[in-house]
């Protein structure tokens, strides 16, 4: 089962991916997470990636495709949830080629559809646990940690992403509209895109996703 979560910044791709992978036992590939791991090295690559990511632009296709290829080829998995990839037509076409090589198919593209105003609120309040990766939101009651700014699982301080501010959000959203939004039509034409109302609560969104995924079984 190969699934793409297609959505604007902060629509809930990471949040829903974690629910999907634990329910359906799939592999989660987040290009954002892979890139943030590269940033930790603090080398020349990290410096140039940080600049691009903090400007709200897309990292080069060459780097992204290398990351994806490594993940798809080197792992033992039954299916994949792609979070944050593909983000433009070049990446989408290249992914098709990769799947063909691996004798696999893309089964479903879930488009998490939400208003820009909702996204802005979600982005500013987002916090993440650097140890277990759990995602919280300090501005949304149901998404808050039990103890302020501490991870419920690891009891360590939550972190705030460098690119989670209103200014970078505006640029990330513009990049999304220009580069990624055309993929909605691309996958609609292939008959595999399903719209999910992502303005609902995380549980309600997951229930809608489950309905679509269970139809694939
Ligand atoms: P990436 O990390 O992919 O960022 P993004 O696409 O902007 O998505 P986010 O991670 O911000 O949001 P999300 O949709 O996962 O939302 P989340 O679940 O966290 O990419 C970062 C950068 O890396 C890019 O800008 C680019 O530079 C580069 N990059 C990455 N992939 C690339 C690619 N393929 N090509 C080129 N460059 C690439 O939720 C957000 C918040 O909302 C959380 O606080 C959460 O608690 C809350 N929330 C979520 N759902 C709900 C809900 N239903 N109700 C209430 N609150 C909710």
PDB file of C-alpha atoms in Angstrom, residues 8-9 15 21 37 42 54 81-82 96 119 184 190 205 216:
ATOM      1  CA  UNK A   8      -0.198  22.760   2.446  1.00  0.00           C
ATOM      2  CA  UNK A   9       2.185  23.500   5.347  1.00  0.00           C
ATOM      3  CA  UNK A  15       0.149  14.188  12.730  1.00  0.00           C
ATOM      4  CA  UNK A  21       1.726   4.093  10.343  1.00  0.00           C
ATOM      5  CA  UNK A  37      18.227  15.310  10.350  1.00  0.00           C
ATOM      6  CA  UNK A  42      26.152  21.454  10.852  1.00  0.00           C
ATOM      7  CA  UNK A  54      14.113  29.173   6.341  1.00  0.00           C
ATOM      8  CA  UNK A  81       3.168   6.862   3.673  1.00  0.00           C
ATOM      9  CA  UNK A  82       4.887   9.767   1.967  1.00  0.00           C
ATOM     10  CA  UNK A  96       6.342   7.075 -10.719  1.00  0.00           C
ATOM     11  CA  UNK A 119      -2.910  26.633   8.915  1.00  0.00           C
ATOM     12  CA  UNK A 184      -3.984  18.001  -7.018  1.00  0.00           C
ATOM     13  CA  UNK A 190      -5.232   9.657 -12.527  1.00  0.00           C
ATOM     14  CA  UNK A 205      -9.605  13.566  10.102  1.00  0.00           C
ATOM     15  CA  UNK A 216      -8.157  -0.344  -0.685  1.00  0.00           C
TER      16      UNK A 216
END
